[in-house]
mmCIF file with all atom_site columns, C-alpha atoms in Angstrom:
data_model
loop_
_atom_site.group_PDB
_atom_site.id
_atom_site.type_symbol
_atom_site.label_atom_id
_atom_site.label_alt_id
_atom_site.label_comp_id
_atom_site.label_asym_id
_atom_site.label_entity_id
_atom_site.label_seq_id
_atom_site.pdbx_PDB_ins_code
_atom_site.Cartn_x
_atom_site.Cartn_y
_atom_site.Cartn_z
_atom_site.occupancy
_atom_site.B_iso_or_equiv
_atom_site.pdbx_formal_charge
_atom_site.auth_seq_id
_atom_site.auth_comp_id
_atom_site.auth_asym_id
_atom_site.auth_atom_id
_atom_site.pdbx_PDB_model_num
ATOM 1   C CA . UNK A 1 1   ? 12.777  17.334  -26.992 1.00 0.00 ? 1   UNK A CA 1
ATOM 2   C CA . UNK A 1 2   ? 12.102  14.586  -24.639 1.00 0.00 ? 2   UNK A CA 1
ATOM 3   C CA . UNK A 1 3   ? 10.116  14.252  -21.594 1.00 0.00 ? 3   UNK A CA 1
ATOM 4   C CA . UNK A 1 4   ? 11.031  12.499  -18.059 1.00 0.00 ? 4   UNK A CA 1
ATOM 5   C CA . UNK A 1 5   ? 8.431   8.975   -17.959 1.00 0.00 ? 5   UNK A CA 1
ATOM 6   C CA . UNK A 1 6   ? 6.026   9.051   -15.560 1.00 0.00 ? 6   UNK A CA 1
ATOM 7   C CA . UNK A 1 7   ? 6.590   6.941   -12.138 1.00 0.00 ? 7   UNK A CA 1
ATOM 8   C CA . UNK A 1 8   ? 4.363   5.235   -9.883  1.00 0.00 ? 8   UNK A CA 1
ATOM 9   C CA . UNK A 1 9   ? 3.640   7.377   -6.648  1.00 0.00 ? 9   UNK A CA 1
ATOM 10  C CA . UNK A 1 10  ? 2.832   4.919   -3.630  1.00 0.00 ? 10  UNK A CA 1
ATOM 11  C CA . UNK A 1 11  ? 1.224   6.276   -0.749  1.00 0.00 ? 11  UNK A CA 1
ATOM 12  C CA . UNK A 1 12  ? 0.018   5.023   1.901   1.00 0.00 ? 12  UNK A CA 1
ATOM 13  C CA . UNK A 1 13  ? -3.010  5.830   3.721   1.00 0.00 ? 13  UNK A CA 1
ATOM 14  C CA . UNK A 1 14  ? -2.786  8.236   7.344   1.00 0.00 ? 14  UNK A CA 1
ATOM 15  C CA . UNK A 1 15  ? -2.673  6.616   10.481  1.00 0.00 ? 15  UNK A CA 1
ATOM 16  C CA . UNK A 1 16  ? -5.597  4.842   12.044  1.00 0.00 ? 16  UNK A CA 1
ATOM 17  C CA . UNK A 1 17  ? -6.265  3.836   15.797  1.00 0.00 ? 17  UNK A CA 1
ATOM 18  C CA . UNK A 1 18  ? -5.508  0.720   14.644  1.00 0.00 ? 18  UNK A CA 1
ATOM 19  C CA . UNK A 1 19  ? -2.233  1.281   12.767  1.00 0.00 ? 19  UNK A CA 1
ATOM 20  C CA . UNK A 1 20  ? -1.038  3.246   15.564  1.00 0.00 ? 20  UNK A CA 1
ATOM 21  C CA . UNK A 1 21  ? -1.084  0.584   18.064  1.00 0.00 ? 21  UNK A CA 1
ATOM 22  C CA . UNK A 1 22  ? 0.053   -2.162  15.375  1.00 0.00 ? 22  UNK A CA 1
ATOM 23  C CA . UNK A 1 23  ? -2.731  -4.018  14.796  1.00 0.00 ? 23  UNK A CA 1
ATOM 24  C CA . UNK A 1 24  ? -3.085  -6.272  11.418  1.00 0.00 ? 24  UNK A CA 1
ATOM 25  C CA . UNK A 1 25  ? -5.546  -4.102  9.751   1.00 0.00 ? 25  UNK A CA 1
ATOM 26  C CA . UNK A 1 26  ? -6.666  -5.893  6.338   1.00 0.00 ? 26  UNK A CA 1
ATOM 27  C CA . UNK A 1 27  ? -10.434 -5.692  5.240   1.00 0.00 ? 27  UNK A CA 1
ATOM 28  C CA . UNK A 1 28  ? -12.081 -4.078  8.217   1.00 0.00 ? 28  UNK A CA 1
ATOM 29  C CA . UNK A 1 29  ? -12.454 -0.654  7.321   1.00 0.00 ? 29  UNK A CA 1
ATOM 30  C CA . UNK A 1 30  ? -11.305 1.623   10.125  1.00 0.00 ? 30  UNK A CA 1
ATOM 31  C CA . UNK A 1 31  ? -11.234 5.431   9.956   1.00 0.00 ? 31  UNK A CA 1
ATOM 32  C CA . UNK A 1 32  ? -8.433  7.744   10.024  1.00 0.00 ? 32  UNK A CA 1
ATOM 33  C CA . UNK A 1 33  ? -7.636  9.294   13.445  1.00 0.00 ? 33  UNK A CA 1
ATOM 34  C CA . UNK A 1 34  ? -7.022  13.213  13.380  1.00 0.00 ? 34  UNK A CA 1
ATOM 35  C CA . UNK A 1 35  ? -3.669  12.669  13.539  1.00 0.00 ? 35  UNK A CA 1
ATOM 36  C CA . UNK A 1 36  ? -4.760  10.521  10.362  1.00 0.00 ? 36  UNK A CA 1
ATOM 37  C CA . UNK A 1 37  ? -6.692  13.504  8.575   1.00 0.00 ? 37  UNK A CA 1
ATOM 38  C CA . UNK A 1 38  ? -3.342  16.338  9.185   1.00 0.00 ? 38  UNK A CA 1
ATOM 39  C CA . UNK A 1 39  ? -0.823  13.942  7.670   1.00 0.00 ? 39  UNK A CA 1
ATOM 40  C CA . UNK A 1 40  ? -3.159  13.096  4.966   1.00 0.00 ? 40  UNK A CA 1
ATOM 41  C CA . UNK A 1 41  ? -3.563  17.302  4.440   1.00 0.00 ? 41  UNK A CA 1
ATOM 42  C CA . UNK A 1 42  ? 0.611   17.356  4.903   1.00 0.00 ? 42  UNK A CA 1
ATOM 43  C CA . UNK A 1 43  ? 0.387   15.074  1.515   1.00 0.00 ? 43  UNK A CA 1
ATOM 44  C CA . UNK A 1 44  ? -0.722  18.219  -0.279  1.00 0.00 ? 44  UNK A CA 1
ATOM 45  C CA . UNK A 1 45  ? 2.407   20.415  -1.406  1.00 0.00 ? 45  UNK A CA 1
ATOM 46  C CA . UNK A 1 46  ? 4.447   17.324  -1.882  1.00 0.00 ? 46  UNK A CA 1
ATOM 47  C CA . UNK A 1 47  ? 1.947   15.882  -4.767  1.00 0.00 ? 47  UNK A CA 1
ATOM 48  C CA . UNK A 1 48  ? 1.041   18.779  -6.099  1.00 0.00 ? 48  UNK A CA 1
ATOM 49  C CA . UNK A 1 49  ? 4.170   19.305  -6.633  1.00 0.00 ? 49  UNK A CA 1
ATOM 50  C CA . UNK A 1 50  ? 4.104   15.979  -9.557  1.00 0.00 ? 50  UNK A CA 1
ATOM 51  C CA . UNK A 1 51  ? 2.560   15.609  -12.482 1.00 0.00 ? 51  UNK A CA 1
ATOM 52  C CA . UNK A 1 52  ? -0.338  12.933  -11.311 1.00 0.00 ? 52  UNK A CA 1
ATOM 53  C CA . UNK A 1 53  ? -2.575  12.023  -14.583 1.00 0.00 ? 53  UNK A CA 1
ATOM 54  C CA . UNK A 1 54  ? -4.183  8.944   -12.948 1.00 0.00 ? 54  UNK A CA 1
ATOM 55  C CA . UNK A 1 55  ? -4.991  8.080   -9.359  1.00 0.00 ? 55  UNK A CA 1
ATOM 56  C CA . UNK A 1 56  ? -6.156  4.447   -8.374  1.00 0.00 ? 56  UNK A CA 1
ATOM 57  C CA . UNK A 1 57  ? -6.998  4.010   -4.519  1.00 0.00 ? 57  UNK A CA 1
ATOM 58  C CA . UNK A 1 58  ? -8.060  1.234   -2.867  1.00 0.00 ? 58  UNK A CA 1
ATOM 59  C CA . UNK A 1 59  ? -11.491 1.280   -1.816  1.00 0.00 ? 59  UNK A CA 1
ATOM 60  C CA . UNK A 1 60  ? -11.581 1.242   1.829   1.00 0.00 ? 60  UNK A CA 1
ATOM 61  C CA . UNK A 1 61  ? -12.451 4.251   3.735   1.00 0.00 ? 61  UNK A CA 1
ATOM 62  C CA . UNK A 1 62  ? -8.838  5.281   5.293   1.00 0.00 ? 62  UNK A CA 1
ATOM 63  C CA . UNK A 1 63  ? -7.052  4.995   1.488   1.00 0.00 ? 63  UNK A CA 1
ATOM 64  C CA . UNK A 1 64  ? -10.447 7.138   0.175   1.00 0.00 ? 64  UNK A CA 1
ATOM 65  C CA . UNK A 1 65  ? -9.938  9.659   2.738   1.00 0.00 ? 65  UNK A CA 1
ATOM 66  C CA . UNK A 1 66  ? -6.290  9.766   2.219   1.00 0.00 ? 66  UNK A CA 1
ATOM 67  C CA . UNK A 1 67  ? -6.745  10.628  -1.184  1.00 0.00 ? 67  UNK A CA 1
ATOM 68  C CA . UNK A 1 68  ? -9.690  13.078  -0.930  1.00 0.00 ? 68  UNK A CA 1
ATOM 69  C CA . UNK A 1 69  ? -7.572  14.995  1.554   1.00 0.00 ? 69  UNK A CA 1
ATOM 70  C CA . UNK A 1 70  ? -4.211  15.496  -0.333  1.00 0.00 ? 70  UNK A CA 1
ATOM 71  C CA . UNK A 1 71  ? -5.387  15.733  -3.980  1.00 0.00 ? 71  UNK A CA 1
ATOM 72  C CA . UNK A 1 72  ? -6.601  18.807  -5.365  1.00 0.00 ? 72  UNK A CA 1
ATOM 73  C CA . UNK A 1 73  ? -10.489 18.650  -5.263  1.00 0.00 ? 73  UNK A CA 1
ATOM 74  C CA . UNK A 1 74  ? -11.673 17.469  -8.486  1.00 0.00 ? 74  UNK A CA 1
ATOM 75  C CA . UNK A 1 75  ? -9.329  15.046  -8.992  1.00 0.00 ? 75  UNK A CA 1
ATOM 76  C CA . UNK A 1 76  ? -10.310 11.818  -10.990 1.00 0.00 ? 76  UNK A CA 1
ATOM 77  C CA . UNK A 1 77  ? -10.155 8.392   -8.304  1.00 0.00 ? 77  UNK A CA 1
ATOM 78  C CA . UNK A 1 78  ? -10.562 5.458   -9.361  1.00 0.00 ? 78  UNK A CA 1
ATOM 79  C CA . UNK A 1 79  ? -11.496 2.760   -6.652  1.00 0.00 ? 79  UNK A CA 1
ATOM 80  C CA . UNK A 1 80  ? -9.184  -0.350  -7.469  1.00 0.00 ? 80  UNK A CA 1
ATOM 81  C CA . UNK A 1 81  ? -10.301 -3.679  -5.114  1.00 0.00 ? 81  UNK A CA 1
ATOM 82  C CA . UNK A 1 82  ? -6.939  -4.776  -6.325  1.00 0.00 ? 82  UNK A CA 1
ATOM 83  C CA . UNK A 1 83  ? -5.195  -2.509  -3.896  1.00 0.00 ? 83  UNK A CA 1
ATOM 84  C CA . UNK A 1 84  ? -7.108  -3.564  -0.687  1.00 0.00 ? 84  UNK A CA 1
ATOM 85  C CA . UNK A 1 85  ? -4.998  -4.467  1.906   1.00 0.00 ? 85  UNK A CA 1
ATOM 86  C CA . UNK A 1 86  ? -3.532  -8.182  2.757   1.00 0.00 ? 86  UNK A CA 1
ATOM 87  C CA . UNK A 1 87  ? -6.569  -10.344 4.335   1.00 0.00 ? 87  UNK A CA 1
ATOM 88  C CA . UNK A 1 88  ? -4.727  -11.701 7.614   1.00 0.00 ? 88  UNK A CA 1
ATOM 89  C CA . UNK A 1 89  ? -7.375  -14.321 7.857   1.00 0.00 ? 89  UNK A CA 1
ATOM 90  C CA . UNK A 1 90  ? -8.113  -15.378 11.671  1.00 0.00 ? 90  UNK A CA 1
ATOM 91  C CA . UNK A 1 91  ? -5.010  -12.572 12.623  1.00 0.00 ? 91  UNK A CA 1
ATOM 92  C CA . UNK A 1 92  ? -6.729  -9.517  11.963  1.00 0.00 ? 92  UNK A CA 1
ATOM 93  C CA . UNK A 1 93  ? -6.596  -7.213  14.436  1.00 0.00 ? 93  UNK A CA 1
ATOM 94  C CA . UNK A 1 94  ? -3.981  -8.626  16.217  1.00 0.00 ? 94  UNK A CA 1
ATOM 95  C CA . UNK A 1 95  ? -0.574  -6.908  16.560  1.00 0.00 ? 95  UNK A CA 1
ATOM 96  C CA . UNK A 1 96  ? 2.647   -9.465  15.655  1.00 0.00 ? 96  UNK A CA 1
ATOM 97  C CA . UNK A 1 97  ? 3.112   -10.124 19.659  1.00 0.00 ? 97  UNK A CA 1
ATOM 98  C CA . UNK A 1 98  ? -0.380  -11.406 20.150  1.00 0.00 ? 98  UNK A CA 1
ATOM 99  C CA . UNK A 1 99  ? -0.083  -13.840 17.202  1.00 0.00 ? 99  UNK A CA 1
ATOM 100 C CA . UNK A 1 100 ? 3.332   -15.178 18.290  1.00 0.00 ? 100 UNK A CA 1
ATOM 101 C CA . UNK A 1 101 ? 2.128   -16.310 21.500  1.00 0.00 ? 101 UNK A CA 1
ATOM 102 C CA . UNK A 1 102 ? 0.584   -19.118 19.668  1.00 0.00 ? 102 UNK A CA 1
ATOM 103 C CA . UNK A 1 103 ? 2.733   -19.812 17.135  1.00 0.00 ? 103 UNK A CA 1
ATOM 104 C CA . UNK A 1 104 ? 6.484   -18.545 18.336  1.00 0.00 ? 104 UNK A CA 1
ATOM 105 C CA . UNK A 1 105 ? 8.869   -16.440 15.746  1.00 0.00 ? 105 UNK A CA 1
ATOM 106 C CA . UNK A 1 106 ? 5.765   -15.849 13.609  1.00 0.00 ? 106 UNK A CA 1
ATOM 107 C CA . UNK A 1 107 ? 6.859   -13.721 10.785  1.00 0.00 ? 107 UNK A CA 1
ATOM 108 C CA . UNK A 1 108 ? 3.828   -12.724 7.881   1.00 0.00 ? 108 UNK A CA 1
ATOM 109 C CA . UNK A 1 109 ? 6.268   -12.323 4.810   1.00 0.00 ? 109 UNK A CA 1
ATOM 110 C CA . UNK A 1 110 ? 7.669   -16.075 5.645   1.00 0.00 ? 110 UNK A CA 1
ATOM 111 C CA . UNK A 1 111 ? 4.837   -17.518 7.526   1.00 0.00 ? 111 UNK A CA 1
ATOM 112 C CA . UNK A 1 112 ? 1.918   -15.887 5.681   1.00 0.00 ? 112 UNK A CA 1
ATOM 113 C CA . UNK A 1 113 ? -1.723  -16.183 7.498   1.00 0.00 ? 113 UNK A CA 1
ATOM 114 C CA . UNK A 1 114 ? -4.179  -18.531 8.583   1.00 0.00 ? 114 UNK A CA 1
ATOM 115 C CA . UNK A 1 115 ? -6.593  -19.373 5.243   1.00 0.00 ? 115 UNK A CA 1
ATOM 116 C CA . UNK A 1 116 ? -9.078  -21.261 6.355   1.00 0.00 ? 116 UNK A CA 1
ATOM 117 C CA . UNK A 1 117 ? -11.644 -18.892 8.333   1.00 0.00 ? 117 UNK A CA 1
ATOM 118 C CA . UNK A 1 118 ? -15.377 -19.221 6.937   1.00 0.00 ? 118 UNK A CA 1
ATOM 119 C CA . UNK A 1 119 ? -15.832 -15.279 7.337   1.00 0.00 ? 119 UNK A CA 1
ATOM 120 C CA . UNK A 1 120 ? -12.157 -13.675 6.408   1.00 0.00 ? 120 UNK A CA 1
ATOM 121 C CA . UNK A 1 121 ? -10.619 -16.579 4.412   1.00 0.00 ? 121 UNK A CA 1
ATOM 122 C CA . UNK A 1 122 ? -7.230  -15.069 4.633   1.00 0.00 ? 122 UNK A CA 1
ATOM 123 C CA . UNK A 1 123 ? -5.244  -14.687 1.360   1.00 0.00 ? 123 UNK A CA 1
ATOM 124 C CA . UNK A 1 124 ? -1.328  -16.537 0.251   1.00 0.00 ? 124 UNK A CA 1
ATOM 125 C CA . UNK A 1 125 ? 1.779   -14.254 -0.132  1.00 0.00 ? 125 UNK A CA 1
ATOM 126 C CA . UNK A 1 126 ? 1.039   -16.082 -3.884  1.00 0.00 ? 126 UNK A CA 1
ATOM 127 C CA . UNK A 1 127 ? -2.511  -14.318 -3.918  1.00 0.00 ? 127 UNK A CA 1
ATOM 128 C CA . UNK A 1 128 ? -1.139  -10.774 -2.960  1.00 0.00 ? 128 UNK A CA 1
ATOM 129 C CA . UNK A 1 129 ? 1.446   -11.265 -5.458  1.00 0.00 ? 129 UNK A CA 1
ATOM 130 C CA . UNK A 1 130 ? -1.129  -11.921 -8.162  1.00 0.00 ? 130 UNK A CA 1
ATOM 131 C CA . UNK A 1 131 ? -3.009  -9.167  -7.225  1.00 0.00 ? 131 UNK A CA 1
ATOM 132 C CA . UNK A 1 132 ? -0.184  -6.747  -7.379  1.00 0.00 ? 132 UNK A CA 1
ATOM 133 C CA . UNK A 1 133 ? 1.037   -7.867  -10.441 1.00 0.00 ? 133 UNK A CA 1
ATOM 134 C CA . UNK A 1 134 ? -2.674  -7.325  -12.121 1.00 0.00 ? 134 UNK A CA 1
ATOM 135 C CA . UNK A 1 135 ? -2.571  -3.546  -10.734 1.00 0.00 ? 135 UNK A CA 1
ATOM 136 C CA . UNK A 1 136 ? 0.585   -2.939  -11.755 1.00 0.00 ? 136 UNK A CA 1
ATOM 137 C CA . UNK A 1 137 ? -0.166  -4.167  -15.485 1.00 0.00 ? 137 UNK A CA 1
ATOM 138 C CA . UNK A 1 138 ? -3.178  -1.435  -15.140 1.00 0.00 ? 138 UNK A CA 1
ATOM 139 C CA . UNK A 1 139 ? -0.903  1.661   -13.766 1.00 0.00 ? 139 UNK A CA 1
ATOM 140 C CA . UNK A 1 140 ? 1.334   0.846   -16.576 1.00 0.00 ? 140 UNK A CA 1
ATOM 141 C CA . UNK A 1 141 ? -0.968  0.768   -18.889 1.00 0.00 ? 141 UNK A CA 1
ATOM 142 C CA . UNK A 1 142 ? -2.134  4.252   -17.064 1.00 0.00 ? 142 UNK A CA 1
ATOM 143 C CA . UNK A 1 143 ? 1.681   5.426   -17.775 1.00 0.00 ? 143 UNK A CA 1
ATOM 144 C CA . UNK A 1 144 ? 2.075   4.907   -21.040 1.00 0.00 ? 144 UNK A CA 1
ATOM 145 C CA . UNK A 1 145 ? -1.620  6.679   -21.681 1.00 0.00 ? 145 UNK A CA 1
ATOM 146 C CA . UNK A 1 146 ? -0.998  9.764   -20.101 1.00 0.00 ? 146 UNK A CA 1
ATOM 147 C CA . UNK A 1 147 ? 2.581   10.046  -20.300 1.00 0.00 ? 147 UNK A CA 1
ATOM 148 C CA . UNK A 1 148 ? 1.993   11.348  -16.487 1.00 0.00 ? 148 UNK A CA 1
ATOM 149 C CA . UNK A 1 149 ? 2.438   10.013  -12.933 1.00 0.00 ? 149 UNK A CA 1
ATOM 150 C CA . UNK A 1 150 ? 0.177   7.710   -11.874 1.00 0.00 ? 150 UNK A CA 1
ATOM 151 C CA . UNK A 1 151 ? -0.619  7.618   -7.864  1.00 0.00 ? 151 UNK A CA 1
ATOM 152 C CA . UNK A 1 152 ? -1.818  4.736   -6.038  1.00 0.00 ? 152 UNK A CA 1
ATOM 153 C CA . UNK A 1 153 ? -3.088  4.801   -2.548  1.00 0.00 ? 153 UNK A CA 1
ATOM 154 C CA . UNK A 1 154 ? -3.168  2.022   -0.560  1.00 0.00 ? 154 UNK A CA 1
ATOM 155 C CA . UNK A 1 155 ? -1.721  0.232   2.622   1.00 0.00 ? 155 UNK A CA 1
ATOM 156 C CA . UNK A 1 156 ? 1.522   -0.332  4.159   1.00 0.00 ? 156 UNK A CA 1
ATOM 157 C CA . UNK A 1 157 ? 1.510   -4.663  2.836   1.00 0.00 ? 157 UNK A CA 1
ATOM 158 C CA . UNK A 1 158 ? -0.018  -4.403  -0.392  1.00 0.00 ? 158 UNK A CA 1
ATOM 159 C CA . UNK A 1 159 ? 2.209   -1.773  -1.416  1.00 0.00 ? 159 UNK A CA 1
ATOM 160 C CA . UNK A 1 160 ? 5.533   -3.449  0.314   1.00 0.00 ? 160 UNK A CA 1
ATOM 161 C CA . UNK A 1 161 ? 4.700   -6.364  -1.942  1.00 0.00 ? 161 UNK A CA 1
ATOM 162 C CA . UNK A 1 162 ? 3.525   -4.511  -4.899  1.00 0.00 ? 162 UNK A CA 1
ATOM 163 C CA . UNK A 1 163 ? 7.145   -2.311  -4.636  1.00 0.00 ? 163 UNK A CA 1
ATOM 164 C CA . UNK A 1 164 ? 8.812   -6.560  -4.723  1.00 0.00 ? 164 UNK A CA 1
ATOM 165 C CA . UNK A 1 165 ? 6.991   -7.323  -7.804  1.00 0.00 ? 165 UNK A CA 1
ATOM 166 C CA . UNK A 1 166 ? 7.629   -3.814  -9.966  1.00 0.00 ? 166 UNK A CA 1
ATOM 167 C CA . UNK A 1 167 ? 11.087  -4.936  -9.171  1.00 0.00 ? 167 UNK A CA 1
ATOM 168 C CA . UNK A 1 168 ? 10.784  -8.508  -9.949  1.00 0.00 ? 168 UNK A CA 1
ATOM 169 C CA . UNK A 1 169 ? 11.099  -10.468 -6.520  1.00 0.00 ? 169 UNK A CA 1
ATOM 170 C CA . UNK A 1 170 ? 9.184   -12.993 -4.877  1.00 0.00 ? 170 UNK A CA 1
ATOM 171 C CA . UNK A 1 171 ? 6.564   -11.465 -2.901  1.00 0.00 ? 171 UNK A CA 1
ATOM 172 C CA . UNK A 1 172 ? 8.244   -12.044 0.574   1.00 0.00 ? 172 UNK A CA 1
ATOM 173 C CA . UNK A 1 173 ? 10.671  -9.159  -0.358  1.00 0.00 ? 173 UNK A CA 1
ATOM 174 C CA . UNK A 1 174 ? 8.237   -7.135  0.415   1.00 0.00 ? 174 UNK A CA 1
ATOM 175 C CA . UNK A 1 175 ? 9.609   -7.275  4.348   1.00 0.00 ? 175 UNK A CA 1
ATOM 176 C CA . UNK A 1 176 ? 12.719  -5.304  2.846   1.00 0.00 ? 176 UNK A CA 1
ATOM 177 C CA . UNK A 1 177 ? 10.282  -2.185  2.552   1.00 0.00 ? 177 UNK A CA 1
ATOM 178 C CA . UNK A 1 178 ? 9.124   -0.895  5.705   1.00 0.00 ? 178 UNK A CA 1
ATOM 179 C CA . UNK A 1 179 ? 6.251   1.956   5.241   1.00 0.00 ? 179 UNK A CA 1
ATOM 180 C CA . UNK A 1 180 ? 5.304   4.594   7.493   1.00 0.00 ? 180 UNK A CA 1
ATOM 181 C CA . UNK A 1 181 ? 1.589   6.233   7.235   1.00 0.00 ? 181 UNK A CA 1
ATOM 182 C CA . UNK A 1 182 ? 1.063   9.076   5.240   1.00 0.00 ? 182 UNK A CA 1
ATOM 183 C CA . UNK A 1 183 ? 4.202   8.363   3.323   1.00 0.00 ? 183 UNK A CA 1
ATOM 184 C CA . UNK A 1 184 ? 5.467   8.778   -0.013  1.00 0.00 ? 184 UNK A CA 1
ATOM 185 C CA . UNK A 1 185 ? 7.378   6.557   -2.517  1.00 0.00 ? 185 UNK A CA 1
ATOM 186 C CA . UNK A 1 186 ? 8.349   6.662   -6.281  1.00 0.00 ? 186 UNK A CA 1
ATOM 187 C CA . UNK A 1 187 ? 8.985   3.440   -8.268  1.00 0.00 ? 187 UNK A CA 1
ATOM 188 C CA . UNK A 1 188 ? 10.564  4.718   -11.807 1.00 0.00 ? 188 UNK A CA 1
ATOM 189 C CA . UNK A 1 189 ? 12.866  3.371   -14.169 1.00 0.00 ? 189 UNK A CA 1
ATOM 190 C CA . UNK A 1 190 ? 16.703  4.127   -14.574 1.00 0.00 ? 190 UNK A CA 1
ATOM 191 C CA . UNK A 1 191 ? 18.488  2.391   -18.146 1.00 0.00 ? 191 UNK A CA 1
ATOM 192 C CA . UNK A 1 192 ? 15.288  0.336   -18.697 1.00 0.00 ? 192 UNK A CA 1
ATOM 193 C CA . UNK A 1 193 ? 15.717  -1.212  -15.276 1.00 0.00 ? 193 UNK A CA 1
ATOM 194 C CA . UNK A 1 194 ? 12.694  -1.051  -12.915 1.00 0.00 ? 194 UNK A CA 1
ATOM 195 C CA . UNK A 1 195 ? 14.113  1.082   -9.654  1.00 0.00 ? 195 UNK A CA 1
ATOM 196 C CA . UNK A 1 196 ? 13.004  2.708   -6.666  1.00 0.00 ? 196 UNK A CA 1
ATOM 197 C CA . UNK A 1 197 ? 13.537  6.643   -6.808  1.00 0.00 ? 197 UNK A CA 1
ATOM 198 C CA . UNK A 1 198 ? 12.401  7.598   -3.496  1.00 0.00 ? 198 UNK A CA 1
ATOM 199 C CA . UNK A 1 199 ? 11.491  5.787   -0.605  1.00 0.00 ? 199 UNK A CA 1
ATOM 200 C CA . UNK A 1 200 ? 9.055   6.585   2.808   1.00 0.00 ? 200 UNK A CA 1
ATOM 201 C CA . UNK A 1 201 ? 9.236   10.433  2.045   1.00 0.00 ? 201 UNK A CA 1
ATOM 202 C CA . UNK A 1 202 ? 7.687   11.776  4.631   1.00 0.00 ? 202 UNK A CA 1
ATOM 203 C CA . UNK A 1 203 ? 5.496   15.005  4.014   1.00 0.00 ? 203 UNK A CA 1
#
């Protein structure tokens, strides 16, 4: 008798003041809003409804919460820095309008961010990509231990580009894979081949 592989459960963390009104929100560690908390608590039936064996999250406060609030209590979490979201450099906390009044037809995935600031030094779409690849060699490590799924709770960037690199493309495909909050998506394999088996499932 054989059993189904485990897959890698993405989900992003519940909205924020700050993700609601589309603002670049990398290191600075904003709270979920209410609206935040109840999606995060919507998260519940849908994951409890898979077999999650390992959870890695992403240390800031609105992945944490995210986490605490959907997974039964108890659950093992361990905090992963590798899963922190994009530093935008000199562009955090703006939203994409604000940033392309300097600097017209901006676009992150193509453009990436400023990387020069002496407090947030801003990070390459080469160092995201790194970064992603070195969690992803640790959740499949995590698969192959427990034979389980392994959940990983993050932001809306890190994972876009994470989701890219479990499928083998350059970082910058990560603008093919928009992400709502308190969303749900399942990278698997089908023949071998690294897939996607659901995407922004909302709870």
């Amino acid at each position: 008798m054989t059993t189904d592989p485990g897959e890698l459960l993405l989900i992003r963390h519940g909205e924020t003041e700050w993700s609601r009104t589309d603002r670049h929100t990398g290191r600075t560690d904003v709270p979920l809003t209410p609206d935040g908390e109840a999606q995060a608590r919507a998260l519940v039936p849908v994951l409890a409804a898979r077999r999650i064996t390992a959870v890695l999250c992403s240390p800031l406060q609105r992945a944490v919460r995210t986490a605490e609030l959907s997974l039964p209590r108890g659950t093992g979490v361990v905090l992963e820095p590798g899963l922190m979201e994009w530093d935008y450099g000199a562009y955090e906390g703006l939203t994409t309008a604000q940033i392309q009044q300097t600097r017209p037809g901006w676009d992150l995935w193509r453009d990436g961010v400023p990387t020069d600031g002496p407090e947030r030094p801003g990070e390459t779409l080469a160092q995201v990509g790194n970064r992603c690849d070195n969690v992803l060699a640790r959740a499949c490590a995590a698969l192959e231990e427990t034979g389980g799924d392994v959940a990983l709770f993050a932001h809306g960037h890190v994972l876009r580009a994470l989701t890219a690199r479990w499928l083998g493309q350059g970082t910058e495909a990560g603008a093919l894979y928009r992400l709502g909050t308190a969303t749900l998506s399942v990278l698997g394999t089908e023949h071998s081949r690294r897939v996607i088996t659901g995407w922004n499932i909302p709870a």
